[in-house]
Amino acid sequence: MQKKLGNLVLDRWVDGDGDGKLLTSAVNGEALARISSAGLDFADILHHARSTGGANLRKLTFHQRGDMLKALAQYLMEHKKEFYELSTQTGATRADSWVDIDGGISTLFVFSSKGRREMPNDHVYLDGPPERISKNGTFTAQHIFTPKLGAAVHINAFNFPCWGMLEKLAPTLLAGVPAIVKPASSTAYLTELMVRRINASGLLPDGALQLICGDVGDLFEHLNCQDTIAFTGSKSTAEFLQQHPKVICESVAFTAETDSLNSSILGPDAVPGTPEFELFIKEVTREMTSKAGQKCTAIRRIIAPAAIAGDVVEALSTALGKIRIGNPANKDIDMGSLASQGQRDEVRDRVAELAQQAELVFGGSGDFDVIDADATKGAFFMPTLLYCEKPLTSSAVHSVEAFGPVSTVLPYDKLNEAIELSRLGEGSLVGSIVTNDNNVARELVLGTAAYHGRMLIINRHCAAESTGHGSPLPHLTHGGPGRAGGGEEMGGVRGVLHYMQRTAIQGSPQTLTAIGHRWIQGADQLDPGVHPFRKTFEQLNIGDTLQTDAREVTLEDIQHFAEFTGDTFYAHTDEEAAAKNPFFDGRVAHGYLIVSFAAGLFVDPDFGPVLANYGIDDLRFAKPVNYGDTLSVRLACKQKTLRADAGYGEVRWDAQVCNQHDEIVAQYDVLTMVATDEHWASVN
Ligand code: NAP
């Protein structure tokens, strides 16, 4: 009897009841494990996630969760050898496994870094600046995001058992939401191994991660409005699950990543002999064969100018003919097997459907060499290329997804035909364009972007560093409209916000400052007691305010600044010319002179806890400053972000520069680094 995959439920490893389903190696058909989730109490699983996992995660700030993801990524890196070994059984070559395993772990690193750089060291994420909604500003509004109080149910596809889990897990945990992961059965053994290591690391709090190996039983019956479903798989399963009565009546957030007939368009300029033609052939070949074409982002439709479509077919056939297929553990192999025999049979059927409307020009179901493996036992499939003579009137090539190393060449005459062909995919995860003509690139992007979640334009200038058509990046959104599911994942902080609720908060500026920990115009201005630059990070209070003395701007100042900096723009140096400008009635002070004088007014010069000024945000010059005007500054401590273990924190100051009539002439945020008590004590 094969071992059964464990289910991680209520922080314990539990076997499902019964014999379950047998999982076999994609390479040699040998039995690997059994899988069953029978007998699990799915209501309990959800309850544990919400009450224990969510509560534990919400105690942590975004930065602490980011640190947790980094530690987890480092831990998984140390164990990756065993993931690679097992990954071979899914049919993946080392390069395929690298995308799945290293790619997945690097997603944790990126989200860790984004969380610590772009989110506050706090529990509330502020969505943009406050909204002015009252005349006097005593009643204001701020959009905020807080973690949903439910569980995130992740249902994943079979093709990336590690990346598929980690790309959803990273933003979920960063949001402060617990996850229940349900991997696709056929490759769940690799996900289970990784979850065993994650669990053994002890890095995640109790309840933050649970794993269901097998079906999800009656889990959907127990969902509520605080839960989220993130699904990856076929369109038909997504539609079925989206129509579950609980999903509908509880308005459960549902994001779907489904089938995609991605296209790549070769520009009319990219004729044989150009670098772009070579790049196109290389990119399409790689996309067709990496992971044996089992990538949701793979190129399924090759849109090429009719005049050179024959060259494209010939060049691709030559390139595909060089692909060595076989045992993925063998280093000489370019392409392994599909993930299961069932999957191979499925791809065969889909190719037969495509062949009704397109001509088979390479591969197909004929005999082919399989190196170091038994073709009758493994799920091997030959790279297969089709050619569709009349793609505008053929529906199958735009709707049948053969989830393997299969693609069809579609010829076009005019650029608008290429656009139409691309759109016929009815929504894709990614589309690429290979051209060195930027006008062609713009026309194609404007014509097709609405049908795509991501677009990649490749030419000789960026090819060497291009991450490729088929690689979703954690920084960029992954998802697409229509057939692709209409969902969005990753995309940095955007992906985190899927697991959080946006709420518009209205109230007094002081109340909103207390909730969001960011000082809002109109909130209390506190007397800091001493100059705020003499205070350490801990001693500073949000709202500590300095009102400076006033300083007159003279004509000599403006002249001196112009000569000293070299900025002799006429508005500062030529009275007559300046007066002709609709915004000025004579020579005015440089904006940077205003900012420099402001610093001269608010800075406390002596050695102190303020370590450095690292920038300015949102600088606006509201009114011209003429010579003879008098400037003063109101500087308020706006937001504090502690950098754990760094000895300092970032302090954002709200700076408002006014003239003698109390009119705002400049407004901006000054960004500083301020020493912590500990660091300050150590240098004094
Ligand atoms: P699938 O049959 O839809 O399965 C996807 C996931 O849904 C699996 O975990 C599966 O579990 C689960 N599932 C199936 N029926 C379910 C139900 N009634 N209740 C709850 N869960 C259910 O898709 P697949 O054939 O495995 O995956 C291939 C498809 O995924 C392709 O069409 C591909 O385009 C798409 N895909 C899309 C993306 C993307 O990011 N857009 C990425 C990868 C793959 P079991 O395995 O246990 O049945």
XYZ file of C-alpha atoms and ligand atoms in Angstrom:
732
model
C 0.000 0.000 0.000
C 1.396 3.401 -1.033
C 1.803 6.091 1.606
C -1.000 8.607 1.790
C -0.344 12.316 1.429
C -0.975 14.175 4.658
C -3.515 16.930 5.161
C -2.319 19.761 7.397
C -5.410 20.478 9.415
C -5.646 22.428 12.676
C -1.823 22.434 12.770
C -1.636 18.621 12.724
C -0.928 16.156 9.930
C -3.988 14.030 9.324
C -4.604 11.176 6.845
C -7.828 11.222 4.866
C -10.110 8.196 5.227
C -10.186 5.267 2.823
C -7.709 4.295 0.120
C -8.079 7.508 -1.825
C -6.786 7.957 -5.352
C -3.464 6.623 -6.620
C -0.952 9.158 -7.929
C 1.696 7.955 -10.355
C 4.947 9.250 -11.765
C 4.547 11.213 -14.988
C 7.860 9.781 -16.200
C 7.542 6.030 -15.667
C 3.998 5.466 -14.427
C 5.152 4.053 -11.086
C 2.931 4.502 -8.059
C 3.991 7.463 -5.891
C 1.335 8.060 -3.246
C -2.367 7.952 -2.495
C -4.438 11.037 -1.901
C -7.571 11.473 0.184
C -9.244 14.222 2.135
C -12.236 12.081 3.071
C -13.415 12.483 6.625
C -11.936 15.943 7.187
C -14.127 18.455 8.966
C -14.051 21.381 6.535
C -16.091 23.660 8.801
C -13.448 23.173 11.495
C -10.675 23.917 9.017
C -12.259 27.239 8.101
C -12.980 28.065 11.726
C -9.385 27.361 12.733
C -8.054 29.553 9.939
C -10.302 32.457 10.875
C -10.092 32.252 14.655
C -6.488 31.140 15.181
C -4.576 31.850 11.961
C -6.159 35.212 11.230
C -5.920 36.373 14.820
C -2.222 35.430 14.987
C -1.333 37.062 11.699
C -3.181 40.274 12.466
C -1.055 40.780 15.578
C 1.913 41.307 13.258
C 2.583 44.495 11.293
C 3.151 44.430 7.533
C 6.875 44.633 8.178
C 6.834 41.726 10.615
C 4.888 39.653 8.102
C 7.429 40.678 5.460
C 10.252 39.500 7.738
C 8.385 36.220 8.208
C 8.158 35.704 4.430
C 11.859 36.395 4.053
C 12.778 33.901 6.764
C 10.501 31.350 5.114
C 12.069 31.947 1.714
C 15.547 31.476 3.184
C 14.434 28.273 4.908
C 12.932 26.832 1.725
C 16.106 27.712 -0.183
C 18.012 25.448 2.201
C 15.665 22.559 1.411
C 15.295 23.008 -2.299
C 17.375 19.969 -3.270
C 14.651 17.564 -2.151
C 11.979 19.597 -3.960
C 14.002 19.369 -7.164
C 14.374 15.605 -6.758
C 10.664 15.047 -6.353
C 9.764 17.583 -9.036
C 11.282 15.254 -11.656
C 8.353 12.900 -11.098
C 5.993 15.585 -12.420
C 7.826 15.413 -15.757
C 9.703 18.652 -15.123
C 13.255 19.189 -16.339
C 15.675 21.049 -14.100
C 14.884 24.288 -15.942
C 11.135 23.691 -15.490
C 11.656 22.959 -11.797
C 13.697 26.116 -11.452
C 10.672 28.157 -12.539
C 8.450 26.268 -10.118
C 10.744 26.029 -7.084
C 13.216 28.928 -7.281
C 10.573 31.054 -9.017
C 8.120 30.348 -6.206
C 10.639 31.073 -3.464
C 11.744 34.286 -5.148
C 8.102 35.398 -5.095
C 8.286 35.177 -1.294
C 11.421 37.333 -1.339
C 9.845 39.956 -3.575
C 6.685 40.222 -1.469
C 8.773 40.382 1.672
C 10.726 43.283 0.249
C 7.645 45.053 -1.145
C 5.866 44.703 2.188
C 8.751 46.275 4.063
C 9.424 49.033 1.548
C 5.998 49.986 0.293
C 3.730 49.238 3.231
C 3.822 50.791 6.693
C 5.182 49.103 9.796
C 1.605 49.065 10.967
C -1.706 47.213 10.688
C -3.611 49.630 8.468
C -2.756 50.372 4.844
C -3.768 53.853 3.694
C -5.168 54.035 0.188
C -4.043 57.353 -1.224
C -4.246 60.789 0.388
C -7.232 62.060 2.417
C -10.220 63.338 0.443
C -11.385 66.880 1.128
C -15.151 66.655 1.660
C -16.008 69.693 3.788
C -15.582 73.420 3.378
C -13.615 74.051 6.554
C -11.821 70.730 6.688
C -13.175 69.687 10.097
C -14.815 66.653 8.463
C -12.619 64.630 6.166
C -12.226 61.173 4.632
C -9.554 58.571 4.093
C -9.691 55.193 2.334
C -8.031 52.420 4.299
C -7.395 48.710 3.826
C -7.622 46.211 6.683
C -7.234 42.397 6.448
C -10.378 40.414 5.746
C -11.387 38.443 8.817
C -11.840 35.188 6.941
C -9.724 32.537 5.266
C -8.187 32.557 1.808
C -8.960 29.314 0.015
C -6.355 28.680 -2.688
C -7.280 26.121 -5.324
C -4.299 25.502 -7.577
C -3.586 23.918 -10.959
C -1.325 20.915 -11.427
C 1.372 22.547 -13.545
C 3.236 24.538 -10.875
C 2.844 22.705 -7.569
C 5.286 25.018 -5.738
C 5.053 28.388 -7.513
C 1.269 28.037 -7.771
C 1.059 27.804 -3.992
C 3.712 30.388 -3.122
C 2.561 33.129 -5.507
C -0.820 33.109 -3.749
C 0.533 32.493 -0.260
C 2.949 35.436 -0.218
C 0.394 38.241 -0.727
C -2.150 36.459 1.460
C 0.144 36.178 4.468
C 1.446 39.708 3.932
C -2.158 40.909 4.073
C -2.556 39.164 7.433
C -4.932 36.488 6.177
C -4.598 32.715 6.774
C -4.562 30.327 3.807
C -6.106 26.945 3.113
C -4.263 25.446 0.153
C -5.792 22.828 -2.085
C -3.281 21.692 -4.738
C -4.371 19.856 -7.888
C -4.357 16.154 -7.080
C -2.017 14.901 -9.800
C 1.067 16.764 -8.506
C -0.034 17.344 -4.894
C 2.842 15.184 -3.611
C 5.314 17.999 -4.339
C 3.132 20.675 -2.722
C 2.702 18.409 0.295
C 6.469 18.019 0.682
C 6.929 21.779 0.594
C 4.147 22.352 3.117
C 5.729 19.732 5.389
C 8.947 21.752 5.327
C 7.121 25.042 5.866
C 5.294 23.529 8.808
C 8.488 22.060 10.278
C 10.202 25.459 10.040
C 7.889 26.817 12.728
C 8.095 30.203 11.019
C 4.367 30.641 10.455
C 2.018 31.161 13.383
C -0.563 28.500 14.218
C -3.469 28.383 11.828
C -1.771 30.506 9.154
C -1.497 27.624 6.678
C -3.562 24.464 6.215
C -3.371 21.957 3.376
C -6.080 19.823 1.850
C -4.837 16.995 -0.368
C -7.854 15.717 -2.237
C -11.232 17.248 -2.833
C -12.662 20.097 -0.804
C -15.712 18.205 0.464
C -18.356 20.568 1.800
C -15.916 23.422 2.436
C -17.829 25.801 0.168
C -20.976 25.294 2.289
C -19.195 26.986 5.199
C -17.781 30.019 3.405
C -18.757 33.486 4.525
C -18.380 37.040 3.272
C -14.940 37.466 4.842
C -13.431 34.522 2.937
C -11.649 34.724 -0.400
C -11.293 32.127 -3.119
C -8.263 32.313 -5.381
C -8.656 29.719 -8.106
C -6.301 28.579 -10.858
C -7.416 25.946 -13.321
C -9.827 25.429 -16.149
C -12.543 27.886 -17.099
C -15.216 25.226 -16.626
C -14.211 24.496 -13.021
C -14.009 28.225 -12.269
C -17.515 28.759 -13.641
C -18.850 25.828 -11.642
C -17.327 27.062 -8.388
C -18.302 30.693 -8.964
C -21.910 29.587 -9.187
C -21.877 27.910 -5.786
C -24.850 29.329 -3.820
C -22.614 30.325 -0.888
C -20.226 32.194 -3.181
C -23.170 34.066 -4.666
C -25.240 34.809 -1.569
C -22.267 35.675 0.691
C -20.548 37.662 -2.107
C -17.385 35.692 -1.464
C -14.479 37.393 -3.244
C -13.495 35.066 -6.089
C -10.471 35.592 -8.263
C -9.946 33.199 -11.156
C -6.938 32.470 -13.342
C -8.112 30.183 -16.112
C -7.455 29.030 -19.672
C -5.756 31.391 -22.035
C -5.135 31.258 -25.770
C -2.174 33.636 -25.556
C -0.839 35.079 -28.757
C 2.475 36.382 -29.974
C 2.481 38.767 -32.941
C 5.440 39.086 -35.279
C 5.620 42.646 -36.649
C 5.715 43.210 -40.442
C 9.229 44.665 -40.100
C 10.614 41.488 -38.520
C 11.409 39.622 -41.719
C 13.865 36.701 -41.911
C 17.398 37.947 -41.365
C 16.443 40.556 -38.755
C 17.310 40.021 -35.086
C 13.583 40.207 -34.303
C 12.785 37.226 -36.540
C 15.413 35.146 -34.725
C 14.096 36.337 -31.348
C 10.556 35.387 -32.310
C 11.520 31.847 -33.321
C 13.525 31.434 -30.112
C 10.757 32.790 -27.899
C 7.995 30.699 -29.473
C 10.111 27.541 -29.334
C 10.918 28.158 -25.689
C 7.303 28.882 -24.790
C 6.078 25.763 -26.591
C 8.541 23.417 -24.943
C 9.351 24.724 -21.473
C 7.292 22.822 -18.900
C 6.229 20.779 -21.962
C 3.899 23.643 -22.867
C 1.866 23.213 -19.662
C 1.972 26.885 -18.838
C -1.112 29.029 -18.634
C 1.005 31.757 -20.239
C 2.420 29.672 -23.113
C 2.067 30.947 -26.677
C -0.832 29.063 -28.277
C -1.359 31.329 -31.285
C 1.530 32.507 -33.439
C 0.333 35.515 -35.456
C 2.718 36.155 -38.345
C 2.657 38.245 -41.554
C 1.222 36.051 -44.336
C 4.144 36.946 -46.614
C 6.608 35.220 -44.286
C 4.336 32.688 -42.560
C 6.067 29.916 -44.540
C 9.451 31.043 -43.217
C 8.053 31.040 -39.690
C 6.723 27.491 -40.076
C 10.016 26.320 -41.519
C 12.180 27.977 -38.866
C 9.970 26.749 -36.026
C 9.890 23.213 -37.411
C 13.692 23.219 -37.567
C 13.965 24.513 -34.004
C 11.367 22.076 -32.647
C 13.111 19.216 -34.441
C 16.161 19.825 -32.262
C 14.252 19.438 -28.990
C 15.345 16.303 -27.122
C 12.481 14.662 -25.253
C 12.856 12.191 -22.421
C 13.568 11.508 -18.773
C 13.674 14.953 -17.150
C 16.343 13.765 -14.716
C 18.705 13.354 -17.675
C 20.700 16.559 -18.153
C 20.763 16.190 -21.957
C 17.000 16.555 -22.186
C 15.266 19.729 -23.345
C 11.704 18.694 -22.619
C 10.250 16.236 -20.118
C 6.808 14.720 -20.028
C 3.343 16.073 -19.388
C 2.159 15.883 -15.778
C 0.149 12.665 -16.177
C -0.987 10.108 -18.721
C -4.474 11.552 -18.453
C -3.123 14.956 -19.377
C -1.313 13.501 -22.390
C -4.537 11.860 -23.624
C -6.336 15.159 -23.133
C -3.743 17.023 -25.236
C -4.032 14.397 -27.985
C -7.785 14.955 -28.105
C -7.380 18.726 -28.262
C -4.850 18.458 -31.122
C -7.348 16.326 -33.015
C -9.932 19.081 -32.558
C -7.500 21.745 -33.766
C -6.529 19.614 -36.748
C -10.137 19.885 -37.999
C -9.444 23.526 -38.882
C -5.673 23.651 -39.168
C -3.005 21.660 -40.929
C -0.561 19.662 -38.818
C 2.876 20.829 -39.939
C 5.126 19.393 -37.230
C 4.781 16.688 -34.584
C 1.366 15.344 -33.773
C 0.819 11.843 -32.584
C 3.430 10.043 -34.708
C 6.422 8.132 -33.337
C 9.262 10.085 -31.802
C 12.422 9.368 -29.868
C 12.223 9.407 -26.098
C 15.594 9.421 -24.392
C 16.278 7.456 -21.224
C 12.607 6.637 -20.585
C 9.892 4.273 -21.744
C 7.529 6.147 -24.056
C 4.735 3.708 -23.294
C 4.890 4.373 -19.552
C 5.614 8.096 -19.361
C 3.330 10.967 -20.401
C 5.514 12.141 -23.291
C 4.192 14.228 -26.150
C 5.949 15.595 -29.182
C 6.059 19.375 -29.794
C 3.302 20.002 -32.289
C 2.858 22.875 -34.721
C -0.248 23.574 -36.789
C -0.942 26.079 -39.543
C -4.359 27.641 -40.043
C -4.883 29.088 -43.507
C -8.013 31.126 -42.667
C -7.693 32.094 -39.022
C -10.307 34.872 -39.074
C -13.034 32.366 -39.860
C -11.751 29.391 -37.843
C -13.041 29.227 -34.295
C -11.169 26.229 -32.850
C -7.733 27.859 -33.030
C -9.024 30.685 -30.836
C -10.923 28.571 -28.333
C -9.381 25.108 -27.980
C -6.549 25.055 -25.487
C -4.240 22.059 -25.866
C -2.413 22.330 -22.535
C 0.849 20.938 -23.847
C 3.613 21.731 -26.382
C 1.139 22.772 -29.047
C 0.749 25.990 -31.012
C -0.798 27.196 -34.274
C 0.546 29.655 -36.846
C -2.069 32.216 -37.935
C -1.172 34.403 -40.946
C -2.304 38.038 -41.282
C -2.134 40.559 -44.126
C -2.722 43.927 -42.419
C -2.000 45.057 -38.889
C -5.702 45.428 -38.085
C -6.107 41.738 -38.933
C -3.385 40.854 -36.455
C -5.284 42.900 -33.865
C -8.523 41.135 -34.652
C -6.876 37.704 -34.452
C -5.364 38.514 -31.083
C -8.747 39.683 -29.769
C -10.425 36.484 -30.969
C -8.767 34.757 -27.999
C -11.448 36.571 -25.967
C -9.178 37.514 -23.125
C -5.628 36.346 -22.416
C -3.131 36.387 -19.602
C -0.337 37.655 -21.804
C 0.288 38.771 -25.347
C 3.645 39.490 -26.892
C 4.745 41.530 -29.864
C 8.070 41.146 -31.598
C 8.938 44.236 -33.589
C 11.592 46.900 -33.858
C 9.028 49.431 -35.099
C 7.649 51.388 -32.149
C 4.707 52.695 -34.185
C 3.680 49.103 -34.890
C 4.151 48.320 -31.187
C 1.900 51.215 -30.161
C -0.813 50.351 -32.672
C -0.844 46.714 -31.581
C -0.819 47.557 -27.866
C -3.643 50.095 -28.157
C -5.596 47.624 -30.294
C -5.223 44.636 -27.993
C -4.273 45.725 -24.451
C -7.892 45.630 -23.273
C -7.830 41.889 -24.004
C -4.678 41.232 -22.013
C -3.463 41.227 -18.433
C 0.162 41.671 -19.452
C 1.917 42.572 -22.693
C 5.539 42.112 -23.612
C 7.233 43.869 -26.523
C 10.513 42.330 -27.547
C 13.144 43.723 -29.881
C 16.915 43.747 -30.243
C 17.241 46.456 -27.582
C 15.686 44.582 -24.667
C 15.907 40.917 -25.665
C 19.022 40.108 -23.674
C 17.391 41.160 -20.415
C 13.812 40.235 -21.284
C 12.170 37.913 -18.764
C 10.202 36.295 -21.581
C 6.612 35.945 -22.732
C 5.661 33.226 -20.290
C 7.083 34.472 -17.001
C 4.661 36.157 -14.646
C 6.620 38.379 -12.258
C 5.611 39.082 -8.659
C 5.970 42.819 -9.329
C 3.459 42.717 -12.202
C -0.176 41.721 -12.247
C -0.894 38.198 -13.404
C -4.373 37.579 -14.736
C -6.421 38.538 -17.696
C -9.945 39.363 -18.805
C -12.575 37.080 -20.300
C -11.445 33.533 -20.969
C -8.417 34.096 -18.724
C -10.799 34.312 -15.762
C -11.048 38.047 -15.152
C -8.842 37.775 -12.074
C -5.674 39.459 -10.963
C -2.914 38.105 -8.779
C 0.486 39.392 -7.641
C 1.369 42.849 -9.001
C 3.192 43.753 -5.790
C 1.032 45.506 -3.204
C -1.977 45.302 -5.572
C -1.995 41.530 -5.004
C -1.917 41.980 -1.223
C -4.975 44.218 -1.371
C -7.085 41.405 -2.881
C -7.113 39.883 0.583
C -8.038 43.104 2.339
C -11.156 45.244 2.556
C -11.115 48.833 1.385
C -13.183 51.082 3.623
C -13.843 54.823 3.281
C -13.500 56.317 6.742
C -15.111 59.697 7.431
C -14.604 61.785 10.541
C -12.577 64.576 12.055
C -8.944 64.951 10.959
C -7.798 64.102 14.483
C -9.832 60.881 14.597
C -8.604 59.824 11.178
C -5.029 60.592 12.197
C -5.453 58.346 15.247
C -6.821 55.515 13.083
C -4.372 55.681 10.199
C -1.289 56.867 12.113
C -0.731 59.547 9.474
C -1.229 63.204 10.351
C -3.969 64.852 8.333
C -4.330 68.564 7.667
C -6.640 69.991 10.336
C -5.599 67.489 13.033
C -4.051 68.699 16.293
C -0.702 70.446 15.999
C 1.228 69.437 19.118
C 3.831 71.535 20.851
C 6.937 69.356 20.667
C 8.463 71.087 23.704
C 11.850 71.256 22.014
C 12.769 71.596 18.339
C 11.441 68.335 16.827
C 14.869 67.634 15.267
C 16.167 67.193 18.829
C 13.826 64.259 19.410
C 14.592 60.598 18.776
C 12.299 58.385 16.721
C 10.490 57.169 19.834
C 10.211 60.639 21.350
C 8.555 62.127 18.301
C 4.774 62.220 18.278
C 2.680 62.285 15.159
C 1.424 65.885 15.047
C 4.522 67.450 16.677
C 4.643 70.793 14.888
C 7.217 73.501 14.391
C 6.193 76.989 13.278
C 9.258 78.815 12.005
C 10.177 82.475 11.928
C 9.616 84.419 8.715
C 12.210 85.373 6.101
C 11.947 87.901 3.321
C 12.934 86.958 -0.228
C 14.897 89.792 -1.832
C 15.727 90.483 -5.470
C 19.374 89.934 -4.547
C 18.476 86.464 -3.234
C 16.856 85.562 -6.553
C 19.735 86.969 -8.578
C 22.294 85.241 -6.374
C 20.460 81.893 -6.575
C 20.260 82.182 -10.366
C 23.974 82.820 -10.732
C 25.019 80.362 -8.034
C 23.010 77.438 -9.431
C 23.166 78.386 -13.092
C 19.372 78.384 -13.317
C 18.996 81.708 -15.110
C 15.561 80.938 -16.550
C 14.019 84.208 -17.707
C 11.236 84.161 -15.077
C 13.931 84.685 -12.422
C 16.254 87.028 -14.293
C 14.335 89.146 -16.815
C 11.645 91.420 -15.422
C 10.040 92.216 -18.757
C 10.032 88.694 -20.112
C 8.708 87.331 -16.830
C 5.807 89.766 -16.918
C 4.760 88.445 -20.338
C 4.321 84.984 -18.808
C 0.619 84.482 -17.898
C 1.531 83.115 -14.460
C 3.829 85.919 -13.251
C 3.735 89.695 -12.990
C 7.499 90.093 -12.808
C 10.590 88.221 -11.673
C 9.767 85.408 -9.238
C 11.759 83.232 -6.884
C 12.872 79.815 -8.089
C 10.799 76.962 -6.660
C 14.002 75.374 -5.393
C 14.953 78.639 -3.728
C 11.688 78.446 -1.783
C 12.430 74.844 -0.767
C 16.002 75.769 0.174
C 14.922 78.780 2.239
C 12.275 76.596 3.890
C 14.975 74.113 4.942
C 17.020 77.015 6.259
C 14.018 78.034 8.356
C 13.049 74.644 9.814
C 16.363 72.820 10.181
C 18.007 72.601 13.577
C 21.673 72.589 12.621
C 23.429 70.922 15.554
C 24.342 67.244 15.703
C 21.118 65.469 16.623
C 18.924 62.396 16.100
C 17.899 63.401 12.565
C 20.382 61.434 10.482
C 19.566 62.400 6.921
C 17.036 63.857 4.527
C 16.432 61.174 1.895
C 13.926 62.913 -0.337
C 10.832 64.926 -0.903
C 7.421 63.628 -1.966
C 4.504 65.349 -3.631
C 6.170 68.743 -4.071
C 3.821 71.391 -5.478
C 4.393 75.120 -5.934
C 0.997 76.664 -5.383
C 1.664 80.370 -5.846
C 4.515 82.459 -7.236
C 6.830 84.150 -4.743
C 7.894 87.679 -5.697
C 10.783 89.549 -4.172
C 9.593 91.354 -1.097
C 7.432 88.403 -0.057
C 8.015 86.839 3.326
C 8.112 83.066 3.822
C 7.517 80.926 6.908
C 7.145 77.166 7.324
C 4.825 74.933 9.308
C 6.466 71.518 9.688
C 4.413 68.701 11.233
C 5.530 65.157 12.005
C 3.255 63.221 9.656
C 4.141 59.532 9.740
C 6.680 57.277 11.441
C 7.942 53.964 10.077
C 10.336 52.065 12.289
C 13.020 50.078 10.476
C 13.411 47.165 12.853
C 17.011 46.535 13.976
C 18.343 49.317 11.754
C 18.843 51.882 14.515
C 16.560 54.386 12.839
C 13.084 54.949 11.558
C 11.717 56.924 8.652
C 9.885 60.092 9.563
C 7.726 61.900 7.054
C 7.093 65.594 7.743
C 4.269 67.630 6.312
C 5.820 70.903 5.144
C 3.712 73.905 4.262
C 5.396 77.137 3.150
C 3.226 80.260 3.382
C 3.684 83.905 2.379
C 2.930 86.995 4.491
C -0.786 86.699 3.578
C -0.917 83.133 4.973
C -1.329 81.789 1.449
C 0.318 78.443 0.753
C 3.127 78.861 -1.772
C 4.596 75.379 -1.531
C 3.563 72.085 0.011
C 5.431 68.794 0.239
C 6.521 65.894 2.417
C 10.078 65.928 3.725
C 11.498 62.442 4.247
C 14.074 61.905 6.968
C 15.748 59.118 8.852
C 15.720 59.591 12.600
C 17.805 57.661 15.156
C 16.101 55.403 17.656
C 16.660 55.881 21.398
C 19.071 52.977 21.413
C 21.159 54.211 18.514
C 21.144 57.781 19.779
C 22.286 56.645 23.236
C 25.078 54.587 21.668
C 26.606 57.598 19.897
C 26.321 59.997 22.835
P -9.035 21.941 -13.261
O -9.465 20.580 -13.555
O -10.002 23.038 -13.379
O -8.414 21.898 -11.794
C -7.922 23.021 -11.161
C -8.058 22.880 -9.665
O -9.428 22.829 -9.322
C -7.456 21.596 -9.116
O -6.906 21.848 -7.860
C -8.661 20.703 -8.999
O -8.482 19.695 -8.039
C -9.681 21.699 -8.539
N -11.049 21.286 -8.741
C -11.569 20.638 -9.787
N -12.893 20.470 -9.586
C -13.181 21.021 -8.396
C -14.381 21.150 -7.649
N -15.535 20.664 -8.078
N -14.320 21.732 -6.449
C -13.148 22.237 -5.989
N -12.001 22.125 -6.662
C -12.015 21.540 -7.862
O -7.824 22.370 -14.137
P -6.575 21.478 -14.544
O -6.950 20.670 -15.698
O -6.010 20.829 -13.344
O -5.573 22.624 -14.943
C -5.336 22.967 -16.261
C -6.030 24.239 -16.614
O -5.608 25.264 -15.741
C -5.654 24.723 -17.984
O -6.822 25.044 -18.670
C -4.831 25.974 -17.761
O -4.995 26.960 -18.735
C -5.325 26.448 -16.449
N -4.284 27.168 -15.764
C -4.411 28.511 -15.639
C -3.434 29.231 -14.996
C -3.556 30.723 -14.842
O -2.794 31.319 -14.081
N -4.475 31.361 -15.500
C -2.325 28.591 -14.470
C -2.213 27.222 -14.621
C -3.211 26.521 -15.274
P -8.210 18.163 -8.488
O -6.917 18.167 -9.201
O -8.163 17.462 -7.194
O -9.351 17.788 -9.357
